[in-house]
PDB file of C-alpha atoms in Angstrom:
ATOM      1  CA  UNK A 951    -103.286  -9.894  17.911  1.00  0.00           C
ATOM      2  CA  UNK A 952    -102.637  -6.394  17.610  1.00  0.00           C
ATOM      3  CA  UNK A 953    -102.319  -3.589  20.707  1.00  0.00           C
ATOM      4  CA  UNK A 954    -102.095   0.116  19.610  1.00  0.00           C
ATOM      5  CA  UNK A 955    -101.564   1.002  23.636  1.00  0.00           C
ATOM      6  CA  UNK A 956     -98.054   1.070  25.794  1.00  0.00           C
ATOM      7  CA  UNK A 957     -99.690  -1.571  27.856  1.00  0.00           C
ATOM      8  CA  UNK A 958    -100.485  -5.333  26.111  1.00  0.00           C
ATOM      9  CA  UNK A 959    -104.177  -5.708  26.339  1.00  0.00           C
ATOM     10  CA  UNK A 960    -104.717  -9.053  24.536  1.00  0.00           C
ATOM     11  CA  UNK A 961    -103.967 -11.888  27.285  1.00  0.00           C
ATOM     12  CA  UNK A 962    -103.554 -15.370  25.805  1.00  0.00           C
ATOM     13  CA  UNK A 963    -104.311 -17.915  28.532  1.00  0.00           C
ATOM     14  CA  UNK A 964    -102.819 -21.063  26.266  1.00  0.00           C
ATOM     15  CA  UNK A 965    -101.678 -22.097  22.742  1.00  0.00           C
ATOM     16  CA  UNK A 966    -102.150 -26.217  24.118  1.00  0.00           C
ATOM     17  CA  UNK A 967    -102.483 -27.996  21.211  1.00  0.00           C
ATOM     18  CA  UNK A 968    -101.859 -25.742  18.750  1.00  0.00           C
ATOM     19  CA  UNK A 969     -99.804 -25.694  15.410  1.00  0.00           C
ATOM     20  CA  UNK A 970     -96.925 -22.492  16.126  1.00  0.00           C
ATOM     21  CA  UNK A 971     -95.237 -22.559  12.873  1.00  0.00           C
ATOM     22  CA  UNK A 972     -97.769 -19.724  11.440  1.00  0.00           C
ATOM     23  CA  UNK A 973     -98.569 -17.993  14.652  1.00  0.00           C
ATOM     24  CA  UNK A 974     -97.704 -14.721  15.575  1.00  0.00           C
ATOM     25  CA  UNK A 975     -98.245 -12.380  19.260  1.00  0.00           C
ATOM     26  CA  UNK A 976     -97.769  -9.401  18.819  1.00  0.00           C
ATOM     27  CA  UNK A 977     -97.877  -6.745  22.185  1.00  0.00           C
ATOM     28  CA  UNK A 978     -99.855  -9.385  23.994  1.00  0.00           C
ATOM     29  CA  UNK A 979     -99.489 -10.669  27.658  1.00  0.00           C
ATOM     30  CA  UNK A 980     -98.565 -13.904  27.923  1.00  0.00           C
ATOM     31  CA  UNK A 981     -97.892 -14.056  31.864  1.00  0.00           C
ATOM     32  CA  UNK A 982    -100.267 -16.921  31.928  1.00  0.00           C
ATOM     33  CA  UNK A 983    -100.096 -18.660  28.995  1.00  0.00           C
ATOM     34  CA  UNK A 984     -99.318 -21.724  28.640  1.00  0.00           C
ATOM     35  CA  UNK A 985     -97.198 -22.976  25.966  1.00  0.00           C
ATOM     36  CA  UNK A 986     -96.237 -26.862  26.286  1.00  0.00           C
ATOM     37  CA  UNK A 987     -97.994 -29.638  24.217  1.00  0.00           C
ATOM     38  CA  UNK A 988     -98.274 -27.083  21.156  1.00  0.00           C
ATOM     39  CA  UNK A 989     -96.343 -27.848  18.284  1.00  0.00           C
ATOM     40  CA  UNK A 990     -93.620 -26.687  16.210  1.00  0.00           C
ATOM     41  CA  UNK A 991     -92.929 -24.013  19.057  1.00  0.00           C
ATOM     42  CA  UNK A 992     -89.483 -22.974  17.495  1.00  0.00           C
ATOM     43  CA  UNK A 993     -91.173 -21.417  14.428  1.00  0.00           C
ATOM     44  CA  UNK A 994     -93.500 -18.837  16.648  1.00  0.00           C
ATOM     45  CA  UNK A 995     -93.055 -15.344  16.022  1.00  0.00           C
ATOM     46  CA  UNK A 996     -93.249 -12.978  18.964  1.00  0.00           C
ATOM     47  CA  UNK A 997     -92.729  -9.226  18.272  1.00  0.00           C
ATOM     48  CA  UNK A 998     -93.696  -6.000  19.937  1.00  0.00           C
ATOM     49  CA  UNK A 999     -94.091  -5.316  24.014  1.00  0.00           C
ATOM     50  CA  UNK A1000     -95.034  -9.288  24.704  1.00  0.00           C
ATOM     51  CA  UNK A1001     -94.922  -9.564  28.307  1.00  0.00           C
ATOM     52  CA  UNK A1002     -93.828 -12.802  30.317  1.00  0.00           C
ATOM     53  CA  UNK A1003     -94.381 -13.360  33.809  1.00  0.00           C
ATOM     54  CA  UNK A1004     -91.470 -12.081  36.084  1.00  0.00           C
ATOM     55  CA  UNK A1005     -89.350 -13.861  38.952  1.00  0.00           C
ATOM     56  CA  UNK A1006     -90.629 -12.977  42.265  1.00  0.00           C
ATOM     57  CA  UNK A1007     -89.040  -9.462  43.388  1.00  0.00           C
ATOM     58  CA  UNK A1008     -86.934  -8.861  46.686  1.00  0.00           C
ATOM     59  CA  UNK A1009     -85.425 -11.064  48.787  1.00  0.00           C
ATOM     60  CA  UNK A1010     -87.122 -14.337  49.577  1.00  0.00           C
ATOM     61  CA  UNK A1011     -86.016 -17.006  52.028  1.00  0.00           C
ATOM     62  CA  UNK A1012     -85.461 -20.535  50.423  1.00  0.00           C
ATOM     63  CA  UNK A1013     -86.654 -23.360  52.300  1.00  0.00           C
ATOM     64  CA  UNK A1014     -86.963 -21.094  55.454  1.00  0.00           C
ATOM     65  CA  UNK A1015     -83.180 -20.920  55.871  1.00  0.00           C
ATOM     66  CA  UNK A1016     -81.193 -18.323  53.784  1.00  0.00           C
ATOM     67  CA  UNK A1017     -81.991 -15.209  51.692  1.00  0.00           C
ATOM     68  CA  UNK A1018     -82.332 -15.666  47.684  1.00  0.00           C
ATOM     69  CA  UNK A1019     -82.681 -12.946  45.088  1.00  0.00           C
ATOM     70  CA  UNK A1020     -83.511 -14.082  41.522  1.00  0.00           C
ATOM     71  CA  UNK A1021     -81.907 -12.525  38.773  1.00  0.00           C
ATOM     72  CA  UNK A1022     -84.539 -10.464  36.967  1.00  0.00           C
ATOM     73  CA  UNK A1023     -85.517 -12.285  33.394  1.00  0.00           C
ATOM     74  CA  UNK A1024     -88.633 -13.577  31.970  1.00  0.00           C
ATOM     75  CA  UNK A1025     -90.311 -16.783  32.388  1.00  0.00           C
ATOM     76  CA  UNK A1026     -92.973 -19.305  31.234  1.00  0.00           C
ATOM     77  CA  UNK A1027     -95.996 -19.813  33.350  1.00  0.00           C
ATOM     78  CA  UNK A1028     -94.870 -23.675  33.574  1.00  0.00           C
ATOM     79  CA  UNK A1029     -91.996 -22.509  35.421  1.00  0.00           C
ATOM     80  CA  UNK A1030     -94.075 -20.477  37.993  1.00  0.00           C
ATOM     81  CA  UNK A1031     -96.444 -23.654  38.810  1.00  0.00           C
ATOM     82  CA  UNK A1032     -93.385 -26.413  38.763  1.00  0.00           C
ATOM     83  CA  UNK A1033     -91.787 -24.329  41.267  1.00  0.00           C
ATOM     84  CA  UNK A1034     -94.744 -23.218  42.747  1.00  0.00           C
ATOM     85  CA  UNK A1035     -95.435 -27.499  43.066  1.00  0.00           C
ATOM     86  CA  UNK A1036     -91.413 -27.672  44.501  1.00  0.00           C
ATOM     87  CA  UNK A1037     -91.772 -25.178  47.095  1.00  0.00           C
ATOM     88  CA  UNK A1038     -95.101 -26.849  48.642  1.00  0.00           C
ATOM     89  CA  UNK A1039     -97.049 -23.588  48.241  1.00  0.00           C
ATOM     90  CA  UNK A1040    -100.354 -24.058  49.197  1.00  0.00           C
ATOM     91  CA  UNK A1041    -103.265 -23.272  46.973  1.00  0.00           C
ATOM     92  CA  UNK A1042    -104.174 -19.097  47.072  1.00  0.00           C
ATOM     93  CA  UNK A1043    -107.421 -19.924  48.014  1.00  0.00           C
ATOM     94  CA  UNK A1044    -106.357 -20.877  51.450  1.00  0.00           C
ATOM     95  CA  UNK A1045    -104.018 -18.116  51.516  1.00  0.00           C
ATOM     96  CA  UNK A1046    -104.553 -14.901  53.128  1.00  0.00           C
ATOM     97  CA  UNK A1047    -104.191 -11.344  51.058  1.00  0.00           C
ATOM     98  CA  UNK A1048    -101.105 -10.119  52.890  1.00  0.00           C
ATOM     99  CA  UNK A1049     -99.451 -13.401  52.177  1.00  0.00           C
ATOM    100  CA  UNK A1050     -99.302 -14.534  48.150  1.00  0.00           C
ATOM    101  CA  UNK A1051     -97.259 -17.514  46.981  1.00  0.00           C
ATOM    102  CA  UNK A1052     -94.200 -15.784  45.746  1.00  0.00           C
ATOM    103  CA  UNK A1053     -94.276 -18.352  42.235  1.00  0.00           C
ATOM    104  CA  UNK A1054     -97.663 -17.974  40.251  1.00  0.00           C
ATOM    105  CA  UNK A1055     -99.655 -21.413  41.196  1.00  0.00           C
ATOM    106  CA  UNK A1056    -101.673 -23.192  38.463  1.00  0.00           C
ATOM    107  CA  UNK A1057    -105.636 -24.340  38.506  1.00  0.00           C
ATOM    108  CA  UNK A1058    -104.123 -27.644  39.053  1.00  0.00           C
ATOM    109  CA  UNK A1059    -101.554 -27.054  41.682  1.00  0.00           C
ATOM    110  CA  UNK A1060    -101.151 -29.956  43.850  1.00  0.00           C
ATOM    111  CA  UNK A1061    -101.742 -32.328  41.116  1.00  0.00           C
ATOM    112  CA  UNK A1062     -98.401 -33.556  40.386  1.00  0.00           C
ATOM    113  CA  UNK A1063     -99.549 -35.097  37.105  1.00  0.00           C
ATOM    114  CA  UNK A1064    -100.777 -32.414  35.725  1.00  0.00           C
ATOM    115  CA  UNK A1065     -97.806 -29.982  36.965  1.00  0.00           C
ATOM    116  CA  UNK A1066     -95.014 -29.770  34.107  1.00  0.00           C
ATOM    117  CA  UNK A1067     -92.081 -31.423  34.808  1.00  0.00           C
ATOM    118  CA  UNK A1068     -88.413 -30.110  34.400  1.00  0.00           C
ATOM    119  CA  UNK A1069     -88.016 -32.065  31.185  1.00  0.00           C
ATOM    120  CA  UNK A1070     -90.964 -30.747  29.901  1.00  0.00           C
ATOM    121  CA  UNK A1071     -90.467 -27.167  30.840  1.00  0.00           C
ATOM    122  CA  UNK A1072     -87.038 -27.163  29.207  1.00  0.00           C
ATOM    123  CA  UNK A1073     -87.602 -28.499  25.833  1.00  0.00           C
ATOM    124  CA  UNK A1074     -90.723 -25.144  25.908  1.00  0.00           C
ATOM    125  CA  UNK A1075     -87.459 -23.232  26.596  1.00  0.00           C
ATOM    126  CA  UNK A1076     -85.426 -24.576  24.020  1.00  0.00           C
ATOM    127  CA  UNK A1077     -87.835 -24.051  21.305  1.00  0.00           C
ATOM    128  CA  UNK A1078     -88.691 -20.860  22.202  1.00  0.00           C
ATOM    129  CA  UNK A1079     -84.911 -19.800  22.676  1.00  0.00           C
ATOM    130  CA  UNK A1080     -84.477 -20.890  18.751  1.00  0.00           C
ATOM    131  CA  UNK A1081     -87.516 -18.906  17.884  1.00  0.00           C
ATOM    132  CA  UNK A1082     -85.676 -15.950  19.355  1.00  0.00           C
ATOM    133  CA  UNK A1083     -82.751 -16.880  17.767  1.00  0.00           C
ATOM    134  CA  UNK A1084     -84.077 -17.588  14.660  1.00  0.00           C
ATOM    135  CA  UNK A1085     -85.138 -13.726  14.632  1.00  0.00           C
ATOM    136  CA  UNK A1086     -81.927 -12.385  15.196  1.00  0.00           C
ATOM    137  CA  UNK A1087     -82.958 -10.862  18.219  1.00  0.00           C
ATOM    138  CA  UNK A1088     -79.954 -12.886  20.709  1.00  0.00           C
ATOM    139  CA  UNK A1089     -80.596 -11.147  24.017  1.00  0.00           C
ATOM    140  CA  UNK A1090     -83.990 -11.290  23.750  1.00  0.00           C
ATOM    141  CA  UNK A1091     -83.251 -15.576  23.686  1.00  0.00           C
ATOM    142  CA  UNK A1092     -80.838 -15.231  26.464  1.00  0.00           C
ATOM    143  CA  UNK A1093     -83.291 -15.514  29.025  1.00  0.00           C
ATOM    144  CA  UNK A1094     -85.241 -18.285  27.290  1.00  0.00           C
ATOM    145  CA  UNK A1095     -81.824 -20.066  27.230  1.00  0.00           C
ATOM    146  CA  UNK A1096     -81.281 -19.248  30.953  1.00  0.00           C
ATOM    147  CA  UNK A1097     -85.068 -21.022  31.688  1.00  0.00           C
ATOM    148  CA  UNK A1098     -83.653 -23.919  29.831  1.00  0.00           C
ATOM    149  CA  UNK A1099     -80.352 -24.584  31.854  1.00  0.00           C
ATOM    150  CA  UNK A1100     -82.216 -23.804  35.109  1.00  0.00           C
ATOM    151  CA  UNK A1101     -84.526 -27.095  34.123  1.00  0.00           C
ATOM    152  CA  UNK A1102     -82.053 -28.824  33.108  1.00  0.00           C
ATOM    153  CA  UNK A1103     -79.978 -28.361  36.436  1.00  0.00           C
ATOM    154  CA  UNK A1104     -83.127 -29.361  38.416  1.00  0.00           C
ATOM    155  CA  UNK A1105     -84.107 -32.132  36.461  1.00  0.00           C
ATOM    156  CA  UNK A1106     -82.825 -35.471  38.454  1.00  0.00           C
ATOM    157  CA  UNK A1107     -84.364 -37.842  36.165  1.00  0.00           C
ATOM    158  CA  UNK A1108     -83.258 -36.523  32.649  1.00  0.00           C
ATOM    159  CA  UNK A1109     -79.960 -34.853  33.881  1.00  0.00           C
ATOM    160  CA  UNK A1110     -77.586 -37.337  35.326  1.00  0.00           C
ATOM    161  CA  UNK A1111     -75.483 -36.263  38.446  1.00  0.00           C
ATOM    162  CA  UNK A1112     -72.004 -35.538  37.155  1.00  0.00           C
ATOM    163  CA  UNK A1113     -73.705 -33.059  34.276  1.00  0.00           C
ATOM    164  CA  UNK A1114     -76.331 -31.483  36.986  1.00  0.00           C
ATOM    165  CA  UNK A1115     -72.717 -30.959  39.101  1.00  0.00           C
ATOM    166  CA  UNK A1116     -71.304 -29.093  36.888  1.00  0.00           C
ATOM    167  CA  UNK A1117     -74.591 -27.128  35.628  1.00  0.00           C
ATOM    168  CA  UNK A1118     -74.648 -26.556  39.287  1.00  0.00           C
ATOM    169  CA  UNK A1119     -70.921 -24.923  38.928  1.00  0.00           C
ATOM    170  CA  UNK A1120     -71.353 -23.331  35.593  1.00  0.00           C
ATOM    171  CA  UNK A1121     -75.056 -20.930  37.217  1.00  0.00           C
ATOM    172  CA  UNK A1122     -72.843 -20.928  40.033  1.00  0.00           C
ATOM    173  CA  UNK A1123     -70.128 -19.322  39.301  1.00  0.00           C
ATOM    174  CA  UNK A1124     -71.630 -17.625  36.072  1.00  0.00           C
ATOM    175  CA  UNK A1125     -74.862 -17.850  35.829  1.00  0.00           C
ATOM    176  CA  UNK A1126     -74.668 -20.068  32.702  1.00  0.00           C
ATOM    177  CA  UNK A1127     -72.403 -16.998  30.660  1.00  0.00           C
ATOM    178  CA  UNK A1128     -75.112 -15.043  31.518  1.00  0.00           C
ATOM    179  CA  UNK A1129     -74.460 -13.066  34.338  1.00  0.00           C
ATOM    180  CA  UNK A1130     -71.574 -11.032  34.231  1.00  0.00           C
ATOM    181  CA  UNK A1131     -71.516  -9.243  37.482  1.00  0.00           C
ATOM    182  CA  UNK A1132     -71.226 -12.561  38.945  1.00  0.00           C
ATOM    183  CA  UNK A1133     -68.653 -14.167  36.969  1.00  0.00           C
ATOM    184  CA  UNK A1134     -67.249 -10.496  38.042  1.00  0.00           C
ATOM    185  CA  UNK A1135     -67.647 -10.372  41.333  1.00  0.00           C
ATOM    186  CA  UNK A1136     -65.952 -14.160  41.854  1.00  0.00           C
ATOM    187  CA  UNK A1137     -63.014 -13.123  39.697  1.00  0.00           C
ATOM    188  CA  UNK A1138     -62.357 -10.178  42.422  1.00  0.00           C
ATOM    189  CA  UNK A1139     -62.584 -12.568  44.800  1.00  0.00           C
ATOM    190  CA  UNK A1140     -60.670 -14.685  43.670  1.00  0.00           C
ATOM    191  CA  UNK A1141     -57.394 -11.923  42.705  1.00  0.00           C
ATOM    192  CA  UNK A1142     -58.083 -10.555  46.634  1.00  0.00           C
ATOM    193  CA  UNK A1143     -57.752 -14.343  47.777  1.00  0.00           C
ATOM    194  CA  UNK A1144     -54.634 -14.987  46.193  1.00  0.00           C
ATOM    195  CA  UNK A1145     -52.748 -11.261  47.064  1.00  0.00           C
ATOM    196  CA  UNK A1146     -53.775 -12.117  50.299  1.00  0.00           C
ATOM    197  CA  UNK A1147     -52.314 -15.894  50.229  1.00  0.00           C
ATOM    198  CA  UNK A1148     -49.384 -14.952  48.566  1.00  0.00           C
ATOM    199  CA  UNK A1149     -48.436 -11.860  51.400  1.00  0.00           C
ATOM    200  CA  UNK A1150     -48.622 -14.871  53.604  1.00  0.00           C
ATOM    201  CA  UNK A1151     -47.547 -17.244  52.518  1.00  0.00           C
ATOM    202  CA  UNK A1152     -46.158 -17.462  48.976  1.00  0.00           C
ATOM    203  CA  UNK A1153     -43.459 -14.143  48.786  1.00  0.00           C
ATOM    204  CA  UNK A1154     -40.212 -14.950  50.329  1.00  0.00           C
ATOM    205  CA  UNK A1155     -39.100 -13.224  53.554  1.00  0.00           C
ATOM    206  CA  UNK A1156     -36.515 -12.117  51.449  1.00  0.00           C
ATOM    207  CA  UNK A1157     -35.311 -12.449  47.745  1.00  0.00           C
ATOM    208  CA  UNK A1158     -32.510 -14.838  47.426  1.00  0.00           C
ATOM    209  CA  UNK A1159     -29.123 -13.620  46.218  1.00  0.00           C
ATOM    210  CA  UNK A1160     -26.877 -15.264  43.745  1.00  0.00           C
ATOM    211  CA  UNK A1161     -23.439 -16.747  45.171  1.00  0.00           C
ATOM    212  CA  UNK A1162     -20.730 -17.558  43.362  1.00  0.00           C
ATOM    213  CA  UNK A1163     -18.246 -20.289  44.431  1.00  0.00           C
ATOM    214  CA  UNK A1164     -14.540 -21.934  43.178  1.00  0.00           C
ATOM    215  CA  UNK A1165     -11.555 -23.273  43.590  1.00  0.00           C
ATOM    216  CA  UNK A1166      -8.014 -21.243  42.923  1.00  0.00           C
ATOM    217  CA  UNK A1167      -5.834 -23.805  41.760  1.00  0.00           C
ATOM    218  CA  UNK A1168      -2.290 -23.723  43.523  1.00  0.00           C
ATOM    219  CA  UNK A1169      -0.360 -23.806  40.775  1.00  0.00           C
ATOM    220  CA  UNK A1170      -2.858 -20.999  38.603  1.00  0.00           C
ATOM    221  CA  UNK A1171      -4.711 -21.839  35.690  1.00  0.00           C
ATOM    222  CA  UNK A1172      -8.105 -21.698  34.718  1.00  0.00           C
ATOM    223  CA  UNK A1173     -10.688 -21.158  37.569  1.00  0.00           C
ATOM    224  CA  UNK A1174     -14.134 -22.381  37.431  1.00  0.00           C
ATOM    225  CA  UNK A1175     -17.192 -20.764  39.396  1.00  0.00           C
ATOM    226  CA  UNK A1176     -20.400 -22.410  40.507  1.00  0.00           C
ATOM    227  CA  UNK A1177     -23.496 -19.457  40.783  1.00  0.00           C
ATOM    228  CA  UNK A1178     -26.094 -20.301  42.730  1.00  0.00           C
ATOM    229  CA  UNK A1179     -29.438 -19.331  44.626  1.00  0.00           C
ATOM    230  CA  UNK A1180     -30.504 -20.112  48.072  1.00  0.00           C
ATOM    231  CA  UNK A1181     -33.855 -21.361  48.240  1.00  0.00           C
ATOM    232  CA  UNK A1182     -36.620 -19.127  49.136  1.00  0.00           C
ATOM    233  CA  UNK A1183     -37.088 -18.586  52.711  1.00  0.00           C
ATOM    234  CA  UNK A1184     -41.371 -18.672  54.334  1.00  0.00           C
ATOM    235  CA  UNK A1185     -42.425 -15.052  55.729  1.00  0.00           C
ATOM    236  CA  UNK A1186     -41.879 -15.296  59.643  1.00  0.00           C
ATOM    237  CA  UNK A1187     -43.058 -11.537  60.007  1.00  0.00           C
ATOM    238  CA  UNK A1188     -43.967  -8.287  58.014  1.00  0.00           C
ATOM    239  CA  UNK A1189     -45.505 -10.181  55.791  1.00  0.00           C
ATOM    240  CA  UNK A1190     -48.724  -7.680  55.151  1.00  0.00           C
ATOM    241  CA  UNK A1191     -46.493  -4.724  54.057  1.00  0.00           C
ATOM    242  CA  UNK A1192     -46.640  -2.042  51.126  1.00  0.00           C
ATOM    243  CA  UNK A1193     -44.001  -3.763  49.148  1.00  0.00           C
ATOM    244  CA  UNK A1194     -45.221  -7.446  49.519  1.00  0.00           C
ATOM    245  CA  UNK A1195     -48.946  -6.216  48.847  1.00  0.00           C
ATOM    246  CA  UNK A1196     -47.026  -4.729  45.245  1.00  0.00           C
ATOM    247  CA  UNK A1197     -45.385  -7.791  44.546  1.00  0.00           C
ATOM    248  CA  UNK A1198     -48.663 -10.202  45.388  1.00  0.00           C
ATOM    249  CA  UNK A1199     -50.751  -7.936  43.022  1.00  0.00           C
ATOM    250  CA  UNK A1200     -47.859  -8.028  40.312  1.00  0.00           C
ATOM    251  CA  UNK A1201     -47.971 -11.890  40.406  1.00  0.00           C
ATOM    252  CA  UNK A1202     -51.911 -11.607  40.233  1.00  0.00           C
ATOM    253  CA  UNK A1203     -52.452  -9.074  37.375  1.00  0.00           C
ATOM    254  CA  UNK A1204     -50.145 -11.279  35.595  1.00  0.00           C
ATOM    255  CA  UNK A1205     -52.086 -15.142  36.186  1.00  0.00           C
ATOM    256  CA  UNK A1206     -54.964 -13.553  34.979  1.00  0.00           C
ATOM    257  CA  UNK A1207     -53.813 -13.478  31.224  1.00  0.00           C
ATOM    258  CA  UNK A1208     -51.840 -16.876  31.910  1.00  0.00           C
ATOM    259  CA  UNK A1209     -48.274 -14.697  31.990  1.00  0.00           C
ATOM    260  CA  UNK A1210     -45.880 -15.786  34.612  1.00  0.00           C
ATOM    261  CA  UNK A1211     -44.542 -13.153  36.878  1.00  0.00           C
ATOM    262  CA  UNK A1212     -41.049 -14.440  37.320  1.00  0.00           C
ATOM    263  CA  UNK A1213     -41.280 -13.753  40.922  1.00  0.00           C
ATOM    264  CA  UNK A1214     -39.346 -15.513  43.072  1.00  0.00           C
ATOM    265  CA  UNK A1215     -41.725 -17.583  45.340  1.00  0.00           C
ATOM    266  CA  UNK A1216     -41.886 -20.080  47.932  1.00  0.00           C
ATOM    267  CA  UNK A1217     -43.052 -23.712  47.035  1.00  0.00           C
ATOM    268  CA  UNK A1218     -46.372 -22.387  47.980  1.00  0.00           C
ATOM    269  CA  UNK A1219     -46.977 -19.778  46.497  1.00  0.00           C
ATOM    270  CA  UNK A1220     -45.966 -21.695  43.336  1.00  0.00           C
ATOM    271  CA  UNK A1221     -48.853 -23.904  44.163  1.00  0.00           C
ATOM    272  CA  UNK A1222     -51.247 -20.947  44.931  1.00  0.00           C
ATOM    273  CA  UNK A1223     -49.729 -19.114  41.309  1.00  0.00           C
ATOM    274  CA  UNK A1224     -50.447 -22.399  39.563  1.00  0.00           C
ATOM    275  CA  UNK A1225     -54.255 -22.486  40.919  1.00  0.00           C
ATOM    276  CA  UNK A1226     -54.653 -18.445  39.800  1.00  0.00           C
ATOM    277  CA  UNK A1227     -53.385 -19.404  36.917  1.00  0.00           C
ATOM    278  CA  UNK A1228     -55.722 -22.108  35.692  1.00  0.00           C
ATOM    279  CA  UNK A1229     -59.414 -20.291  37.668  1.00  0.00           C
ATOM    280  CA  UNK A1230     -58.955 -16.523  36.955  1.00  0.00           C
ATOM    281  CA  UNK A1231     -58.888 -16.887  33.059  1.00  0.00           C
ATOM    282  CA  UNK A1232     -62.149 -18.792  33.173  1.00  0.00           C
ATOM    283  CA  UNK A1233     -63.189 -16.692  35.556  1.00  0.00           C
ATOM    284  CA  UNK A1234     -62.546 -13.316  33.091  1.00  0.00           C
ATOM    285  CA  UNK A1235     -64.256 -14.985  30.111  1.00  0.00           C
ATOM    286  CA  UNK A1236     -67.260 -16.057  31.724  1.00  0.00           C
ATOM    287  CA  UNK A1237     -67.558 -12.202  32.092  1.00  0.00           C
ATOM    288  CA  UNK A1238     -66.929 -11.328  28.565  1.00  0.00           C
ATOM    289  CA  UNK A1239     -69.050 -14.082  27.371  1.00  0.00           C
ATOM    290  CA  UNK A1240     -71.893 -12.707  29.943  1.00  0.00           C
ATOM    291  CA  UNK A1241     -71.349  -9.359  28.242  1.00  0.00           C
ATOM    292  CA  UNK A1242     -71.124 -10.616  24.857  1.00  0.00           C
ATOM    293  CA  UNK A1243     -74.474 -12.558  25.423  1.00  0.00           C
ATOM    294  CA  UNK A1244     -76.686  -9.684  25.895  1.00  0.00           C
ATOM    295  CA  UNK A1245     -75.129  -6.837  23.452  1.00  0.00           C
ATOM    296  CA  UNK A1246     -74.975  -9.636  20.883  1.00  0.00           C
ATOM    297  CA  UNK A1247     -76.867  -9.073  17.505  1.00  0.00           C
TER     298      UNK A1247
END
């Protein structure tokens, strides 16, 4: 299926049923097609401008409550009518122009048996992620491998709690290695939350000196000394100054590549160097492995 315009003018509506191992789109539109119950998916071959259908655009308000904006990336049609089906959309025929579902609905929406399920939807992904894959073209299966994780992190009946927790973390925090302004942007965070915990609470008020102590035997000989440090003292005041603010950003620089500072510190801010310690590493390769992930070849 061939195009010799910008635009894809061939449309394929569904390859149900199907045999994928010798089939190959080529500058077509698949925003509508639909892709599970064919077989041997991972051998397809899609080249050229292929077009899936899009994310909804702008922000949207999920479940009435509190502002969401998807990620841009490209996505099956079975993804549009489960979460069309999740949301409770009703059908467009009962909708009004100036109000369209924001997820594409199918001809059978309302029908929960024939509406994909999560499990379903994600082994489509998979295969179609190793198709990618299998074409050397790793970017181009990063967003096939980011419809994947999403099902799998919504799926309650194939994904058992403790895994769909930390799915939940990893999209969270990450989005799944693939988003690298967010792994970014909690890694900031995170280096502004501990300066600012450490100014309060974790620099000393002052750095302890060394003392030396002994005993000058009457009768002269050798004399023994005893050096020692006085425990750090907590901040009672100043403690959002110039020079702490240097020393807090010293100790932070340094827990992101797992060094130690050798600050002195109270017993809490020990505690909070520990904790920067262990998150802000993970924290700066989720980043590089977002970045990695889409320059990859």
């Amino acid at each position: 299926m061939l195009s010799s315009s910008r635009d894809p003018s061939v449309r394929v509506a569904s390859v149900q049923g199907l045999d994928a191992s010798f089939l190959l789109l080529t500058d077509t539109d698949l925003t509508h097609c639909l892709f599970a119950g064919a077989f041997h998916l991972d051998q397809i071959r899609i080249e050229g401008r292929t077009t899936f259908a899009p994310v909804p655009e702008g922000l949207q308000l999920r479940g009435g409550l509190w502002p969401v904006k998807w990620s841009k990336r490209r996505t099956l049609a079975e993804e549009h009518h489960w979460r069309a089906h999740a949301a409770g959309l009703p059908a467009p025929t009962t909708l009004p122009p100036s109000t369209a579902p924001r997820w594409h609905v199918s001809p059978h929406h309302g029908d929960p048996v024939r509406t994909p399920d999560p499990e379903d939807i994600s082994a489509v992904y998979r295969q179609l992620r190793k198709a990618f894959e299998d074409a050397k073209n790793e970017p181009g299966a990063a967003d096939f491998y980011y419809g994947e994780m999403e099902m799998r992190r919504h799926s309650r009946e194939a994904t058992p709690r403790v895994e769909r927790g930390l799915l939940h973390a990893y999209w969270l925090l990450s989005g799944y290695g693939l988003r690298a302004s967010r792994a970014a942007g909690w890694l900031i965070a995170s280096m502004v939350t501990t300066i600012l915990l450490l100014m309060g609470l974790g620099l000393p008020q002052n750095s302890p000196k060394q003392e030396a102590s002994g005993t000058v035997p009457a009768g002269g000989g050798r004399v023994t000394f005893t050096i020692d440090k006085d425990d750090p003292q907590n901040p009672t005041h100043d403690r959002f100054t110039s020079k702490r603010f240097e020393k807090a950003l010293n100790v932070t620089l340094n827990s992101v590549i797992f060094r130690s500072s050798g600050q002195d510190l109270t017993t809490t801010g020990t505690y909070i160097e520990m904790g920067s310690r262990l998150l802000e590493p993970v924290l700066l390769a989720l980043a590089v492995l977002a970045v990695r992930g889409r320059i990859k070849r």
